Amino acid sequence: MRRIRKRQVAAVLALAAIVGAFAVPAAAVRAGSTGLPTKIGKGEGRLNVIEWPAYTDASFAKKFEQQTGCIIHRKDAGSSNQMFALMHANGGGGGGQYDLVSASGDASLRLIYAHDVQAVNVHLIPSWKQFLPVFKSPPHNTVGGVHYGVSLQWGPNTLIYNTKKVKPAPKNWAAIYSKKYKGKLTVPNNPIQIADAALYLMHTKPSLGIKDPYELTQAQLTAVGQLLVRQKPLLKRYWNYATDEDTSFKNGDVWMGAGWPYQTLQLQANHVPVKEIVPLPTTGWADTWMLAAKAPHPNCAYKWMAYVTTPQVEAKQAIVFGETPVNPKACPYMNKIQKGSCAGYHLNEPASYYNKIKFWKTPVPTCGWKKGNGCMDYNAWQQAWTQITG
Amino acid sequence: MAADAGALAAGPPWRRARLRFSGLLWRRPWLKALGLLAPPLTAFLVVYVGAVAVLFISSFWTVNSFTAAIEHTWTLGNYRLIFSSGQPYLHIARLTLEIAAAVTVTDAVLAFPLAFFMARFAGKRTRAILFVMVLLPLWSSYLVRIYAWQTILAHDGAINWALRGIGLPGLNLAYTNTAMWIVFSYVWLPFMVLPVYAALERIPDSYLEASADLGARGFKTLRSVILPLALPGIVAGSIFTFSLTLGDYITPLLVGGPSSQFIGNTVYNYIQEANTPFAAAFATIPMAIMGVYLLIARRLGAFEAL
C-alpha cells in the first residue's frame, strides 16, 4: 500500500510538471490521499456510459447485464469534443452522473489534465496482462505511470486502392499527394488528418523539424497546411462517413484513398477489387474506457472494464464495429466469427509494427519535445482544417 | 336585468360559472384574443425568438480551447475572424450564396412554364395528376432522394450510362458543385411551383383578353401582363428555394466535392467540436442575408402572394 502511494504521489507530481499551468495545486493531495481500490465490490445495479455508438452493443452487453446485474444506460457521442464536453459539464468529472467514457486518443489527454477522470487499478482487470505491450500504458491514457482507464480497441489509418485501376500498387503515403491519380483520391474530412500530412512531411522534409505529428509549431502547421492545400485539387472528395468512402469506391469515382480496415473489409465483402496497405509509419486511433472522477457506480464500471477486455468480448466488439482488439488472445475468436478477420484487422503483427503507428492524441499548447507553450492547440487545428477545406 | 339575474341564479353552479365566464369574454374581446393567441405566442417568443436571442448573445463569447468551457467575456473576436481577409469564411459564405442564387433562378425558370400550364391550360384531371407529380417527391425522405441522386450522378451512374449509350463521353458530375446545384434545384422545385401556380391562377382571363384586344401578341402579353402579375409568386417561391439552400448542410456533405463547404457545414463542424460561440457567430450571417432578402421580397409584394 505504501509503495503504491509513493508511486502515485511521484506520478501525480510528474503529471503536474507536464501540465504546468493547467494543474490545480490541490490535485496532488487529493489523488494521493484517495488510493486505488484493491478489489471490486458488489455491483450498484447501474452503469452510465458516454460511448461511441454501439460500443456497448447489446450483442455482447446483454450477457454482462445478466451476469452482474449492472444495467447499462448509454449516452452516444458524435465527436471527441462532444465526449469531452459531456464529461466536463456539471462541475466536471462526469458530473456525478457518468461512470465511464470510451474516449479516443484525441480526447483522453484533455480528460486527464482537466481532472475529469480518475486513476484506475489495472490489476483489477485480469485481461490487462494479456494486452499488446503498446496498449498497456500508452501515452494517451497513462501519464507518469498512472493509468486513467484501460485500452479497448484501435485501428491503423490505411491506404486503400482499387487493384484494377491503380497499377503498380502504391508503396507509401506519397501516393495521395501525387498528381498521378488526380481527381480519383479521397481522404477523411477531419482536422486530425493534419497529423497524417505532418507525419509524411516529418520524413520527406526534415528541414521543417517536425518531431511529433501532434505537436506542431505555428510555422510547421502552416507548412503542413500548404501541403494539404496542394493536395485538395487532387481529391475527388473528402469523406465524412465510412459508408461514403465505400460508395465512392464502389461506383468508381474514387480509386485510392485514406481509410480504415473496416472500409476495406466491407468493400471486399461486396466484391469490389480493393486492397489496403499500411505504409509505416502511419497514424492510427486507439480508444480507452476511462473512469469518471465522480463515477457514482465504480464497481459496475470496473466490472465492465474487466468484462469488455476479455478475448471473446474483444473479438465480438471488433467485428461489430470494424476495429482491432488490444488483446491478442482475441485472435482465434475473431477468426471463428469471420474467417481471416484477425489478420485482416492486423492483430497478428510483430511488435515493431505497432511501434510505427503514431496514435491520435489531442494537440495541446504544451509541446512534449520543446520547452514552453510553443505548439498549436486543437482550436488552431480546427481553424486550419476549415481553411484548407473551405 | 332582473330576468338575467334570475336565469343566472337558476342553473347549477358550474353552469352559472360558465355563463359568467363567457359573459366576461364577450365584454372584453381582448381577453378572448389573448386566450386564443397565448399558446402560439408563448411558443414563438420562448422557443423561436428566445433561441435566436441566445444564439446571438453566445456569438460574442469564446471557448477555452483546452477545457472546451465557454468563457462569458464579451468579444467581437468571432466576427473579426469571419471577416478577416486570410480566412476561408467569406469564401464559404460566397459559395453558399452563389449556389442559393443559381438554384433559385433555375427553379424559377423550370417552375414558370409548368405552373403556367397547370394554371391556364390543364383540365381538372391533368391538373390533379400534375399536382401529385410535383408533390410526390416531398412524400419520400429527403435523404433517400439525395442518395438516389448520388447514384444517378456517379461515375458509372444513370447519366453517364445514357451518355455512353449514345456514343458520347461520360461527364464528371459526381462530387462537384455542379452536382450540388442539380440536386438542390430538384429538391426545392415544388416550393417554387406552388406559389407561382397560385399567382398565375389569380390573373383574370379578362386581363389577357384586354391585352389581346389592344393588339398585343402573345409574347408582349406575357412580358407586360403575366410576368409582372406573377412576379410576387416567383419572389415568394424564391424565399423558400433561397433560404432552404442557404441553410442546408446535408447535400454538400453527400454530393459535394472537395471545395463544397457550405455555411451550414462549417457551423455543424464547429458545434461538433464544441465551439458553439463561433458557430453562432457564423450562423448569424445567413440570418442577416435572409433579413435583407425578406425586406426586398416584401417590396416586390411577395407576401401578398403567399
Coordinates of C-alpha atoms in Angstrom, one line a residue, chain A:
Chain A
M1 CA 0.0 0.0 0.0
R2 CA 2.7 2.4 1.0
R3 CA 4.6 1.6 -2.2
I4 CA 1.6 2.3 -4.3
R5 CA 1.0 5.6 -2.6
K6 CA 4.6 6.7 -3.1
R7 CA 4.4 5.8 -6.7
Q8 CA 1.2 7.7 -7.1
V9 CA 2.5 10.8 -5.5
A10 CA 5.5 10.7 -7.7
A11 CA 3.3 10.1 -10.7
V12 CA 0.9 13.0 -9.9
L13 CA 3.9 15.3 -9.4
A14 CA 5.2 14.3 -12.8
L15 CA 1.8 14.9 -14.2
A16 CA 1.7 18.3 -12.6
A17 CA 5.1 19.2 -14.1
I18 CA 3.8 18.2 -17.6
V19 CA 0.6 20.0 -17.3
G20 CA 2.2 23.1 -15.9
A21 CA -0.2 26.0 -15.8
F22 CA -3.2 23.7 -16.0
A23 CA -2.6 21.7 -12.9
V24 CA -4.6 22.5 -9.8
P25 CA -2.2 22.7 -6.8
A26 CA -4.6 20.7 -4.7
A27 CA -4.6 17.8 -7.1
A28 CA -1.6 16.0 -5.7
V29 CA -3.0 15.9 -2.2
R30 CA -6.4 14.8 -3.4
A31 CA -5.2 11.9 -5.5
G32 CA -2.5 10.9 -3.1
S33 CA -4.9 10.5 -0.2
T34 CA -7.5 8.6 -2.1
G35 CA -5.7 5.5 -3.0
L36 CA -6.8 2.9 -5.6
P37 CA -9.3 0.3 -4.8
T38 CA -7.8 -3.1 -4.2
K39 CA -10.8 -5.2 -5.0
I40 CA -14.1 -4.8 -6.9
G41 CA -17.1 -4.6 -4.6
K42 CA -20.7 -5.5 -5.2
G43 CA -22.3 -4.0 -8.3
E44 CA -24.5 -1.0 -7.9
G45 CA -27.1 -2.3 -10.4
R46 CA -26.5 0.5 -12.9
L47 CA -23.8 1.8 -15.2
N48 CA -23.9 5.1 -17.1
V49 CA -21.6 5.4 -20.0
I50 CA -20.7 8.0 -22.7
E51 CA -19.8 5.9 -25.7
W52 CA -19.2 5.8 -29.4
P53 CA -22.4 4.4 -30.9
A54 CA -22.6 0.6 -30.4
Y55 CA -19.6 0.5 -28.0
T56 CA -21.8 -1.3 -25.5
D57 CA -23.7 -3.2 -28.3
A58 CA -26.4 -5.4 -27.0
S59 CA -24.9 -8.4 -28.8
F60 CA -22.2 -8.6 -26.0
A61 CA -23.6 -6.2 -23.3
K62 CA -26.7 -8.3 -22.6
K63 CA -24.7 -11.1 -21.1
F64 CA -22.8 -8.6 -18.9
E65 CA -26.1 -7.2 -17.6
Q66 CA -27.3 -10.7 -16.8
Q67 CA -24.1 -11.7 -15.1
T68 CA -23.5 -8.6 -13.0
G69 CA -26.9 -7.0 -12.6
C70 CA -25.4 -3.8 -13.8
I71 CA -27.9 -2.3 -16.3
I72 CA -26.2 -0.1 -18.9
H73 CA -27.6 3.4 -19.7
R74 CA -26.0 4.9 -22.8
K75 CA -25.3 8.4 -24.0
D76 CA -24.0 8.3 -27.6
A77 CA -21.4 10.9 -28.6
G78 CA -20.8 12.1 -32.1
S79 CA -17.3 13.5 -31.7
S80 CA -14.4 13.6 -29.3
N81 CA -15.1 17.1 -28.3
Q82 CA -18.7 16.2 -27.5
M83 CA -17.5 13.5 -25.3
F84 CA -15.2 15.9 -23.5
A85 CA -17.9 18.5 -23.1
L86 CA -20.3 15.9 -21.7
M87 CA -17.7 14.7 -19.2
H88 CA -16.7 18.3 -18.3
A89 CA -20.3 19.5 -17.8
N90 CA -22.0 20.0 -14.4
G91 CA -18.8 20.6 -12.4
G92 CA -16.7 18.0 -14.4
G93 CA -15.7 14.5 -13.6
G94 CA -18.8 13.2 -15.4
G95 CA -20.9 15.5 -13.2
G96 CA -21.7 12.7 -10.7
Q97 CA -23.8 11.1 -13.4
Y98 CA -21.5 9.2 -15.8
D99 CA -19.2 6.3 -14.8
L100 CA -17.3 5.6 -18.0
V101 CA -16.4 7.2 -21.2
S102 CA -14.9 5.5 -24.3
A103 CA -12.5 8.3 -25.2
S104 CA -10.4 8.3 -28.3
G105 CA -6.8 9.4 -28.1
D106 CA -7.6 12.9 -29.3
A107 CA -9.7 13.5 -26.1
S108 CA -8.2 11.3 -23.5
L109 CA -5.3 13.6 -22.5
R110 CA -7.6 16.5 -22.1
L111 CA -9.8 14.5 -19.8
I112 CA -6.8 13.6 -17.7
Y113 CA -5.5 17.2 -17.5
A114 CA -8.9 18.6 -16.7
H115 CA -9.3 16.1 -13.8
D116 CA -12.4 14.6 -15.3
V117 CA -11.2 11.1 -15.0
Q118 CA -9.6 9.2 -12.1
A119 CA -6.8 6.7 -11.7
V120 CA -7.6 3.1 -12.3
N121 CA -6.1 0.0 -10.7
V122 CA -5.3 -2.1 -13.8
H123 CA -4.5 -5.1 -11.7
L124 CA -8.2 -5.5 -11.1
I125 CA -8.7 -6.0 -14.8
P126 CA -7.4 -9.6 -15.4
S127 CA -7.1 -9.3 -19.2
W128 CA -4.8 -6.3 -18.9
K129 CA -1.7 -8.5 -18.6
Q130 CA -2.6 -10.1 -22.0
F131 CA -2.7 -6.8 -23.8
L132 CA -0.3 -6.0 -26.6
P133 CA 2.6 -4.2 -24.9
V134 CA 1.9 -0.8 -26.6
F135 CA -1.6 -0.7 -25.2
K136 CA -0.7 -1.5 -21.6
S137 CA 0.5 2.0 -20.7
P138 CA 0.1 4.2 -23.9
P139 CA 0.9 7.9 -23.6
H140 CA -2.7 8.8 -24.5
N141 CA -4.2 7.2 -21.3
T142 CA -1.3 6.8 -18.9
V143 CA 0.5 9.8 -17.5
G144 CA 3.6 9.4 -15.3
G145 CA 2.8 5.7 -14.7
V146 CA -0.8 6.3 -13.6
H147 CA -3.5 4.6 -15.6
Y148 CA -6.7 6.5 -16.2
G149 CA -8.5 3.7 -17.8
V150 CA -7.9 0.6 -19.9
S151 CA -7.2 0.4 -23.6
L152 CA -10.0 -1.1 -25.6
Q153 CA -9.8 -1.2 -29.4
W154 CA -7.7 0.5 -32.1
G155 CA -7.2 0.8 -35.8
P156 CA -4.5 2.0 -38.1
N157 CA -5.2 4.5 -40.8
T158 CA -4.7 2.6 -44.0
L159 CA -4.2 3.3 -47.7
I160 CA -7.0 1.7 -49.7
Y161 CA -6.7 1.3 -53.5
N162 CA -8.5 -0.3 -56.4
T163 CA -6.3 -3.1 -57.7
K164 CA -7.8 -2.9 -61.3
K165 CA -7.1 0.8 -61.7
V166 CA -4.0 1.6 -59.6
K167 CA -1.0 -0.1 -61.1
P168 CA 1.6 -0.6 -59.9
A169 CA 0.3 -0.8 -56.3
P170 CA 1.2 2.1 -54.1
K171 CA 4.0 1.7 -51.7
N172 CA 3.7 4.6 -49.3
W173 CA 1.7 7.7 -48.4
A174 CA 3.3 9.7 -51.2
A175 CA 0.6 8.2 -53.4
I176 CA -2.1 10.5 -52.0
Y177 CA 0.0 13.7 -52.6
S178 CA 1.0 12.8 -56.2
K179 CA -0.7 14.0 -59.4
K180 CA -0.7 10.6 -61.0
Y181 CA -4.3 9.8 -59.9
K182 CA -5.6 13.4 -59.8
G183 CA -9.3 13.5 -59.2
K184 CA -9.5 9.9 -58.1
L185 CA -8.4 10.3 -54.5
T186 CA -10.2 10.7 -51.1
V187 CA -9.2 11.5 -47.6
P188 CA -11.2 11.9 -44.3
N189 CA -12.9 15.2 -43.5
N190 CA -11.3 15.5 -40.1
P191 CA -8.8 18.1 -38.6
I192 CA -6.8 15.2 -37.2
Q193 CA -5.9 14.5 -40.9
I194 CA -3.4 17.3 -40.5
A195 CA -1.3 14.8 -38.4
D196 CA -1.1 12.4 -41.4
A197 CA 0.3 15.1 -43.6
A198 CA 2.7 16.2 -40.7
L199 CA 3.9 12.6 -40.4
Y200 CA 4.5 12.5 -44.1
L201 CA 6.5 15.8 -44.0
M202 CA 8.4 14.6 -41.0
H203 CA 10.1 12.1 -43.2
T204 CA 10.1 13.8 -46.6
K205 CA 11.1 17.3 -45.4
P206 CA 13.3 17.0 -42.3
S207 CA 14.2 20.7 -42.6
L208 CA 10.8 21.6 -41.0
G209 CA 12.0 19.9 -37.8
I210 CA 8.7 18.1 -37.1
K211 CA 9.4 15.9 -34.0
D212 CA 5.8 14.7 -33.3
P213 CA 2.9 14.9 -35.8
Y214 CA 0.6 16.0 -33.0
E215 CA 2.8 18.7 -31.6
L216 CA 3.3 21.4 -34.3
T217 CA 4.5 24.9 -34.1
Q218 CA 2.8 27.7 -36.0
A219 CA 5.4 27.5 -38.8
Q220 CA 5.1 23.7 -39.0
L221 CA 1.3 23.9 -39.0
T222 CA 1.4 26.4 -41.9
A223 CA 3.8 24.2 -43.9
V224 CA 1.5 21.2 -43.4
G225 CA -1.5 23.3 -44.3
Q226 CA 0.2 24.3 -47.6
L227 CA 0.8 20.6 -48.5
L228 CA -2.9 19.9 -47.8
V229 CA -4.0 22.9 -49.9
R230 CA -1.9 21.5 -52.8
Q231 CA -3.5 18.1 -52.2
K232 CA -7.0 19.4 -52.5
P233 CA -7.3 19.7 -56.3
L234 CA -6.1 16.1 -56.5
L235 CA -9.1 14.9 -54.5
K236 CA -12.5 13.7 -55.7
R237 CA -13.9 14.5 -52.3
Y238 CA -13.3 14.5 -48.5
W239 CA -15.3 11.6 -47.0
N240 CA -17.4 12.2 -43.9
Y241 CA -18.7 8.7 -43.1
A242 CA -17.1 5.4 -43.7
T243 CA -20.1 4.4 -45.9
D244 CA -19.4 7.5 -48.1
E245 CA -16.0 6.2 -48.9
D246 CA -17.3 2.8 -49.6
T247 CA -19.9 4.2 -52.1
S248 CA -17.2 6.3 -53.9
F249 CA -15.0 3.2 -54.3
K250 CA -18.0 1.1 -55.4
N251 CA -19.2 3.4 -58.2
G252 CA -15.7 4.0 -59.5
D253 CA -15.5 7.7 -58.6
V254 CA -12.5 7.1 -56.3
W255 CA -9.6 4.8 -57.0
M256 CA -7.4 5.4 -53.9
G257 CA -7.7 6.9 -50.5
A258 CA -7.0 7.0 -46.8
G259 CA -9.4 4.9 -44.7
W260 CA -9.7 2.2 -42.1
P261 CA -9.5 -1.6 -42.3
Y262 CA -13.3 -1.5 -41.8
Q263 CA -13.9 0.0 -45.3
T264 CA -11.5 -2.4 -47.0
L265 CA -13.3 -5.4 -45.4
Q266 CA -16.7 -4.0 -46.3
L267 CA -15.6 -3.4 -49.9
Q268 CA -14.1 -6.8 -50.3
A269 CA -17.2 -8.4 -48.9
N270 CA -19.1 -6.5 -51.8
H271 CA -16.6 -7.9 -54.3
V272 CA -15.0 -4.5 -55.1
P273 CA -11.4 -5.1 -56.2
V274 CA -9.6 -3.3 -53.4
K275 CA -6.6 -3.9 -51.3
E276 CA -5.1 -1.9 -48.4
I277 CA -1.6 -1.3 -47.3
V278 CA -0.5 0.2 -44.0
P279 CA 2.5 2.3 -45.1
L280 CA 4.6 2.6 -42.0
P281 CA 5.0 4.9 -40.2
T282 CA 1.3 5.8 -40.2
T283 CA -1.2 7.4 -37.9
G284 CA -3.9 5.4 -36.0
W285 CA -6.5 5.7 -33.4
A286 CA -7.0 4.0 -30.1
D287 CA -9.9 4.1 -27.6
T288 CA -9.9 3.8 -23.8
W289 CA -12.6 3.1 -21.3
M290 CA -11.9 5.9 -18.8
L291 CA -13.3 6.1 -15.3
A292 CA -15.1 9.3 -14.4
A293 CA -13.7 11.2 -11.5
K294 CA -17.1 11.4 -9.8
A295 CA -18.3 7.9 -11.0
P296 CA -21.4 7.0 -8.9
H297 CA -21.2 3.3 -9.8
P298 CA -17.4 2.5 -9.7
N299 CA -17.9 -1.2 -9.1
C300 CA -20.1 -1.7 -12.1
A301 CA -17.5 0.3 -14.1
Y302 CA -14.7 -1.9 -13.0
K303 CA -16.8 -5.0 -13.8
W304 CA -17.4 -3.6 -17.3
M305 CA -13.7 -2.9 -17.9
A306 CA -12.9 -6.4 -16.8
Y307 CA -15.6 -7.9 -19.0
V308 CA -15.1 -5.9 -22.2
T309 CA -11.4 -6.7 -22.4
T310 CA -11.8 -10.5 -22.3
P311 CA -10.8 -12.2 -25.5
Q312 CA -14.3 -13.3 -26.5
V313 CA -15.9 -9.9 -26.0
E314 CA -13.0 -8.1 -27.6
A315 CA -13.4 -10.3 -30.7
K316 CA -17.2 -9.6 -30.8
Q317 CA -16.8 -5.9 -30.5
A318 CA -14.0 -5.8 -33.1
I319 CA -16.2 -7.5 -35.6
V320 CA -19.4 -5.4 -34.7
F321 CA -17.5 -2.2 -35.0
G322 CA -14.8 -3.0 -37.5
E323 CA -11.7 -2.4 -35.4
T324 CA -8.8 -4.2 -33.7
P325 CA -8.7 -5.6 -30.2
V326 CA -5.9 -4.7 -27.8
N327 CA -5.9 -8.2 -26.5
P328 CA -4.2 -10.6 -29.0
K329 CA -5.9 -13.6 -27.4
A330 CA -9.0 -12.4 -29.2
C331 CA -7.5 -13.6 -32.5
P332 CA -8.9 -17.2 -32.7
Y333 CA -12.4 -15.9 -31.6
M334 CA -12.3 -13.3 -34.3
N335 CA -11.5 -15.9 -37.0
K336 CA -14.3 -18.0 -35.6
I337 CA -16.8 -15.2 -36.2
Q338 CA -15.4 -14.0 -39.5
K339 CA -12.8 -16.1 -41.3
G340 CA -9.4 -14.3 -41.7
S341 CA -10.5 -11.2 -39.8
C342 CA -7.6 -11.5 -37.3
A343 CA -5.1 -10.9 -40.0
G344 CA -7.5 -8.5 -41.8
Y345 CA -7.5 -6.3 -38.8
H346 CA -3.7 -6.6 -38.2
L347 CA -3.9 -8.3 -34.8
N348 CA -1.2 -10.8 -35.7
E349 CA 1.6 -8.3 -36.5
P350 CA 5.0 -8.2 -34.7
A351 CA 5.7 -5.6 -32.0
S352 CA 7.8 -3.5 -34.4
Y353 CA 4.7 -2.9 -36.4
Y354 CA 2.7 -1.4 -33.6
N355 CA 5.6 0.8 -32.6
K356 CA 5.5 2.5 -36.0
I357 CA 1.9 3.6 -35.6
K358 CA 1.6 7.2 -34.2
F359 CA -1.7 7.0 -32.2
W360 CA -4.0 10.0 -32.1
K361 CA -3.6 12.4 -29.2
T362 CA -5.0 15.8 -28.6
P363 CA -2.9 18.7 -29.9
V364 CA -2.3 20.9 -26.8
P365 CA -0.3 24.1 -26.4
T366 CA 2.5 22.4 -24.4
C367 CA 4.9 20.6 -26.6
G368 CA 6.5 17.5 -25.3
W369 CA 9.7 17.9 -27.4
K370 CA 10.5 21.5 -26.6
K371 CA 10.1 23.8 -23.7
G372 CA 7.1 26.0 -23.1
N373 CA 3.8 26.6 -24.9
G374 CA 5.0 26.8 -28.5
C375 CA 2.6 24.3 -30.0
M376 CA -0.7 24.9 -31.7
D377 CA -3.8 23.6 -29.9
Y378 CA -6.8 21.8 -31.3
N379 CA -8.8 25.0 -32.0
A380 CA -5.9 26.1 -34.2
W381 CA -6.0 22.8 -36.0
Q382 CA -9.8 23.1 -36.5
Q383 CA -9.3 26.6 -38.0
A384 CA -6.5 25.4 -40.2
W385 CA -8.7 22.5 -41.4
T386 CA -11.6 24.8 -42.2
Q387 CA -9.2 27.0 -44.2
I388 CA -7.9 24.0 -46.2
T389 CA -11.3 22.5 -47.0
G390 CA -13.4 25.8 -47.2

